[in-house]
Structure formats: structure tokens, C-alpha cells
Coordinates of C-alpha atoms in Angstrom, one line a residue:
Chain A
X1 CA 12.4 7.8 -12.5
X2 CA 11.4 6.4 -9.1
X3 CA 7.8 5.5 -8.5
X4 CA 5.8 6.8 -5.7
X5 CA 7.8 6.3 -2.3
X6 CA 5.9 5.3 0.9
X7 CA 7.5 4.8 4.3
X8 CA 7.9 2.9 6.3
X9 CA 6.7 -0.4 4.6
X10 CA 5.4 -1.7 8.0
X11 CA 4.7 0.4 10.8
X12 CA 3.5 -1.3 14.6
X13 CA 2.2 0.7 17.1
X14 CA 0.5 0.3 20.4
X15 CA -2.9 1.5 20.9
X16 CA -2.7 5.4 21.7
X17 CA 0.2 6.0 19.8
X18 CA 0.8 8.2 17.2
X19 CA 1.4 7.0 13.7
X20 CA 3.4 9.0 11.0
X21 CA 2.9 7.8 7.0
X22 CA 5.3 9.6 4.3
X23 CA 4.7 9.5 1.0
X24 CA 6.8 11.0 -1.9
X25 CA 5.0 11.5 -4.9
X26 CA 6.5 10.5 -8.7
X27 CA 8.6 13.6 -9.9
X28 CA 6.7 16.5 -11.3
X29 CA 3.6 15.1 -9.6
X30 CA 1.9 17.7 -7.2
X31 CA -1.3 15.8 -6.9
X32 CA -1.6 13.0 -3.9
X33 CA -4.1 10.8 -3.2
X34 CA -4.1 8.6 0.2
X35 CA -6.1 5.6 0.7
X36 CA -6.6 3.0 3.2
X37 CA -7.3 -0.9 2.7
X38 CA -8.5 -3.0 5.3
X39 CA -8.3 -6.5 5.7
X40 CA -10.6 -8.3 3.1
X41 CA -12.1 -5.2 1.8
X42 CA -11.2 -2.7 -1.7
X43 CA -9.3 0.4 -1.6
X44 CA -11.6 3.7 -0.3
X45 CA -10.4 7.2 -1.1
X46 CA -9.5 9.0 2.4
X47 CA -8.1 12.9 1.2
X48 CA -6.7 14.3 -1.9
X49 CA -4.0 17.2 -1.4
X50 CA -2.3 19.4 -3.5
X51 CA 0.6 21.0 -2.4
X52 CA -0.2 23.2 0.7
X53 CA -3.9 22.3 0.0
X54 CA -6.0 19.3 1.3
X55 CA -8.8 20.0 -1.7
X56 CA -10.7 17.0 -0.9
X57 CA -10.7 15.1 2.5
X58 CA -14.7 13.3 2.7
X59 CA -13.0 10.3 2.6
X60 CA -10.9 10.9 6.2
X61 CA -12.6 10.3 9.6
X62 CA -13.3 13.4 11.4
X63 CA -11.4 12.6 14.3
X64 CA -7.5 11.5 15.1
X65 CA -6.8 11.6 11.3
X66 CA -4.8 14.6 9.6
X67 CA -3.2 14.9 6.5
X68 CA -0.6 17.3 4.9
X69 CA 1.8 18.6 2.1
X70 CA 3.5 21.2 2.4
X71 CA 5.7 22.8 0.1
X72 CA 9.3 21.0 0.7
X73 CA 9.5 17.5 1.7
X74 CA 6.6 14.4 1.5
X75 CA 3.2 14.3 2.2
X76 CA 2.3 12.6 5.6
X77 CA -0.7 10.9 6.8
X78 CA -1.0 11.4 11.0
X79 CA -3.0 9.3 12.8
X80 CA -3.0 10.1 16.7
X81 CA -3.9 7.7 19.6
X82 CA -4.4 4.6 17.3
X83 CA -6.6 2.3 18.0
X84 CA -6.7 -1.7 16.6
X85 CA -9.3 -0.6 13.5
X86 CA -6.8 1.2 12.3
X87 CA -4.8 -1.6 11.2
X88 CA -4.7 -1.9 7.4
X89 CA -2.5 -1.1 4.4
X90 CA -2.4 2.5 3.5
X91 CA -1.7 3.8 0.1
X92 CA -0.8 7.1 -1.4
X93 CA -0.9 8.0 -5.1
X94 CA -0.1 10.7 -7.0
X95 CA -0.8 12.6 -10.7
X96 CA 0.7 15.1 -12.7
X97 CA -2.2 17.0 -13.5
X98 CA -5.5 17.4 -12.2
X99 CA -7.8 14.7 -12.0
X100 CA -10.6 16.1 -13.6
X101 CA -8.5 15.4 -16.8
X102 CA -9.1 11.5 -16.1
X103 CA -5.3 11.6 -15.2
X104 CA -4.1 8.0 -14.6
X105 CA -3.2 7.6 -10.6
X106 CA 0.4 6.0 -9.8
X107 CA 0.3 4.1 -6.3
X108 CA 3.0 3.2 -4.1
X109 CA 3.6 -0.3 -2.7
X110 CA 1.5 0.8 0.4
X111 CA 2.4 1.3 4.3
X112 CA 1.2 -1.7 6.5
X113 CA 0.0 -0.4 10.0
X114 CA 0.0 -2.8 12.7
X115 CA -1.7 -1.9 16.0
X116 CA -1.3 -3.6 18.9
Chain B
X1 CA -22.9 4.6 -2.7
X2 CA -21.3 3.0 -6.1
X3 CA -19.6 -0.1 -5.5
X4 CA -17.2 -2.7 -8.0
X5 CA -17.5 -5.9 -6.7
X6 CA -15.4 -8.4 -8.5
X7 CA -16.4 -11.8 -9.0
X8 CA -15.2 -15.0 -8.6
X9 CA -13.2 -14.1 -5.6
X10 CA -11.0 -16.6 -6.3
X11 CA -9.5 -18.3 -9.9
X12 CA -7.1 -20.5 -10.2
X13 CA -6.3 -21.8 -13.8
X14 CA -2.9 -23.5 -15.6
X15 CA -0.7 -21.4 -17.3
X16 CA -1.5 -21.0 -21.0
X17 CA -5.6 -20.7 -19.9
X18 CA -7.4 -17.5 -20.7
X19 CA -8.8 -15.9 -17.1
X20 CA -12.1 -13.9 -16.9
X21 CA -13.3 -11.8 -14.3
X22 CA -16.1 -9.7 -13.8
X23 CA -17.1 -6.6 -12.3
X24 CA -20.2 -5.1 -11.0
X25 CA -21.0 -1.6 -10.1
X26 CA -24.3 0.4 -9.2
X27 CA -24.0 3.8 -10.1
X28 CA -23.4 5.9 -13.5
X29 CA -19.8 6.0 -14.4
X30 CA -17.4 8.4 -16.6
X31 CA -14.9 5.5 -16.8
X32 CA -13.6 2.1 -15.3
X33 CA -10.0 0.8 -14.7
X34 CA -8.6 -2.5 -13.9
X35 CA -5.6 -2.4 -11.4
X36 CA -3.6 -5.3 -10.8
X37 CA -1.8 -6.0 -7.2
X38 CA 0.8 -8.7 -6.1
X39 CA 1.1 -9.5 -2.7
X40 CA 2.0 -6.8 -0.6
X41 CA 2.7 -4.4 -3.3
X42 CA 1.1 -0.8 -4.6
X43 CA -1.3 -1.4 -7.8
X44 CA -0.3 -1.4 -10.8
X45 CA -3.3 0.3 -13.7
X46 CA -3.9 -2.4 -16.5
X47 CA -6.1 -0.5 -18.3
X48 CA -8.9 2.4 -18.1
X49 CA -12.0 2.0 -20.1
X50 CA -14.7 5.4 -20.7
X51 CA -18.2 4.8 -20.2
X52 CA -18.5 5.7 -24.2
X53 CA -16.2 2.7 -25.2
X54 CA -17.4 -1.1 -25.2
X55 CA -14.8 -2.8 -25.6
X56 CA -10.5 -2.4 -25.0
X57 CA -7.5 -4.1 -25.5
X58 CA -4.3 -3.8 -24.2
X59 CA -1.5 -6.5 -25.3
X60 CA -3.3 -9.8 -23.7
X61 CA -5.3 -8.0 -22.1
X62 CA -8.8 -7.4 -23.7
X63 CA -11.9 -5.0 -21.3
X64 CA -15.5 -5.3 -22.0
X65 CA -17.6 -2.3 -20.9
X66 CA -21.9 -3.3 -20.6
X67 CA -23.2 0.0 -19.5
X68 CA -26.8 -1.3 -19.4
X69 CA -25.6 -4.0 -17.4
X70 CA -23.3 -1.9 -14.9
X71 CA -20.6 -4.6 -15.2
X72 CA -17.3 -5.0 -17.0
X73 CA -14.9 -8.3 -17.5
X74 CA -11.3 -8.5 -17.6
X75 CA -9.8 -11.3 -20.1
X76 CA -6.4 -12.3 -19.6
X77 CA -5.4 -14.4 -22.3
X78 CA -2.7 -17.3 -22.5
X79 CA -1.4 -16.7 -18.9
X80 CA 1.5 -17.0 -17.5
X81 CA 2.7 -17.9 -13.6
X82 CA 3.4 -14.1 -13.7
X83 CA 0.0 -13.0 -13.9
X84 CA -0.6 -14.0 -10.4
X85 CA -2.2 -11.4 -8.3
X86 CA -4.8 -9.6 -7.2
X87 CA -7.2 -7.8 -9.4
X88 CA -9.2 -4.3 -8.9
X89 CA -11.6 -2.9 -11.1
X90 CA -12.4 0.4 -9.6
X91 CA -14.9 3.2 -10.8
X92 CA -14.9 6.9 -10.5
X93 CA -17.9 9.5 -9.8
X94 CA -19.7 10.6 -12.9
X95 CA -19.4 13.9 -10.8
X96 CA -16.3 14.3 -11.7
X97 CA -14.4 12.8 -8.6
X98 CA -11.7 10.8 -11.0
X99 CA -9.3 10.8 -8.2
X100 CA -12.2 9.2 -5.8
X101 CA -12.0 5.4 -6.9
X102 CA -14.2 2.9 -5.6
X103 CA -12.4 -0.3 -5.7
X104 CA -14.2 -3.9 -4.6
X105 CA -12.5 -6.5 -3.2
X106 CA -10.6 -8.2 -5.9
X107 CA -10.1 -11.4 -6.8
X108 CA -7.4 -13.5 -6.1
X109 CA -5.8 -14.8 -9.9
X110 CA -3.5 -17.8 -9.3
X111 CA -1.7 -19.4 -12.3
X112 CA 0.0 -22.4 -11.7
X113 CA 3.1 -23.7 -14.2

């Protein structure tokens, strides 16, 4: 039973670019959770979606950042025309069930974005 | 805004010692979890204690829960090179937001053989 999938593991892009983050969640999970890391600093929530349904994004800034997961295929963080404070390790996570039944969160090994 | 904020930043003990580290948060909790993360990789959840409970134990690992005090500690006991990572506590909304974890910084467990 695979964990929760995240790719690429590194990702470099110029400033402007777009970047693309996929993550797969654990089988019979439909609950995903991304987060972002920066240098020196803890995890902070960005969006939680289920699928076809971003149910919580206070966590995302309002601008360049999108997030989606649609039916088929993985959920993917977008973030257009990067710029240099973007850099930082994103994570995705994933549950079963709802949250709100203090359902343990499963993290992948993280996507390391790189902008130069 | 809540905040865990882990403290030492930094431990580094000989294998075999027991490892403590705390954690400090501001706001009213529903529970606290301890995550564990080796260099470049995802976390892995240690253990997840409820704002009800004082005290939790998990093979060597044992959680202390001081509501009064807002803080927790993490006890490792006889570690091993293994051990060697980072580690998270992180703390959820008593609003019900258990998917929106506040994590501090960490600190960085080094074990030496």
C-alpha cells in the first residue's frame, strides 16, 4: 500500500514561471491537505480539498496560487509567475475520513521548489 | 494565532541516552501530535495526544500533556542512531480545524553511536 505520492521531488524554476505540484493521495483517501515549509520555519496549512471541492483554502495566498482535485488523476498545487519567496518544501497529506473525526494525516516526502 | 514552538532547537546525545523536548503553544487545543522528519523526507506521526489525556506512551516513546501550562514534552528513551531527525509537535484548532496543524520549528535530534 503506497504512501502518499508527491512529484517531482525537486522542482527549479525561474522567476515568472509556472510551477505544477502533484500529489497522489494513500488509496481510499479522498481527503488532501497541502502545506508549505519554508526555510527555518514549521509546516503552515495552505488548502484542504476533497475531491472536486477545495473546502478550505485560508491558508493559500490570494494571488498566483491555485489548487485542485478533480475526480480522476492527482491533486495539483499551481503556482504561476513564481517568484524567489516561493522557494520552500511543499507537502501534501491525505485522510480517509473527515477531519473533524481527529483522523490521523499521512504526508508525503514533500516537493522541494527552487526558484531562481 | 496558536503557535508550537519546540525547544531546544538543537540536541545532540549518545546513543542509549533518553532525549526530551518540549513544546509550547498559546491557544486552547482539542489535541497535540508529535511528528518526526528525517532529512528531506515527509513526516512521519509519533503519536497524538487529546487535550483530556496527561500523559501517553507509545513503545519508547512516552507524551506529557500540561494543559495549564500550554506545553507538552516528548521523551525518547534509550535512543538509538536511528532516532535522528527532526521533531514537530503540531496543534490543531479547538474549532474543529483538525486538518489545520500548526507546527513550530522543530528541533534538530542528533544521536551519535
Amino acid at each position: 500500500n503506497a504512501g502518499v505520492m508527491q512529484n517531482p521531488r525537486h522542482l527549479v524554476r525561474r522567476r515568472g514561471q509556472e510551477a505544477r505540484l502533484r500529489c497522489s493521495p494513500m488509496k481510499g483517501h479522498s481527503h488532501v491537505y497541502w502545506y508549505r515549509q519554508l526555510p527555518e520555519e514549521g509546516l503552515k496549512f495552505m488548502v484542504y480539498l476533497q475531491k472536486e471541492n477545495i473546502i478550505d483554502e485560508s491558508g493559500m495566498p490570494k494571488e498566483r496560487f491555485s489548487a485542485e482535485f478533480p475526480k480522476e488523476g492527482p491533486s495539483i498545487l499551481r503556482i504561476q509567475q513564481v517568484v524567489r519567496g516561493d522557494s520552500a518544501a511543499y507537502f501534501c497529506a491525505s485522510s480517509r475520513n473527515d477531519p473533524a473525526t481527529n483522523e490521523k494525516l499521512f504526508f508525503g516526502s514533500g516537493t522541494q521548489l527552487s526558484v531562481l | 494565532s496558536q503557535q508550537g514552538e519546540e525547544d531546544p532547537q538543537a540536541l545532540s546525545i549518545q546513543e542509549g541516552e533518553n532525549a526530551t523536548m518540549n513544546c509550547s503553544y498559546k491557544t486552547s487545543i482539542n489535541n497535540l501530535q508529535w511528528y518526526r522528519q528525517n532529512s528531506g523526507r515527509g513526516l512521519v506521526h509519533l503519536i497524538l495526544i487529546r487535550s483530556n489525556e496527561r500523559e501517553k506512551h507509545s513503545g519508547r516513546l512516552r507524551v506529557t500533556l500540561d494543559t495549564s501550562k500550554k506545553s507538552s514534552s516528548l521523551l525518547i528513551t534509550a535512543s538509538r542512531a536511528a532516532d535522528t531527525a527532526s521533531y514537530f509537535c503540531a496543534t490543531d484548532g479547538s474549532g474543529g480545524s483538525n486538518y489545520k496543524l500548526t507546527f513550530g520549528k522543530g528541533t534538530l535530534l542528533t544521536v551519535n553511536p
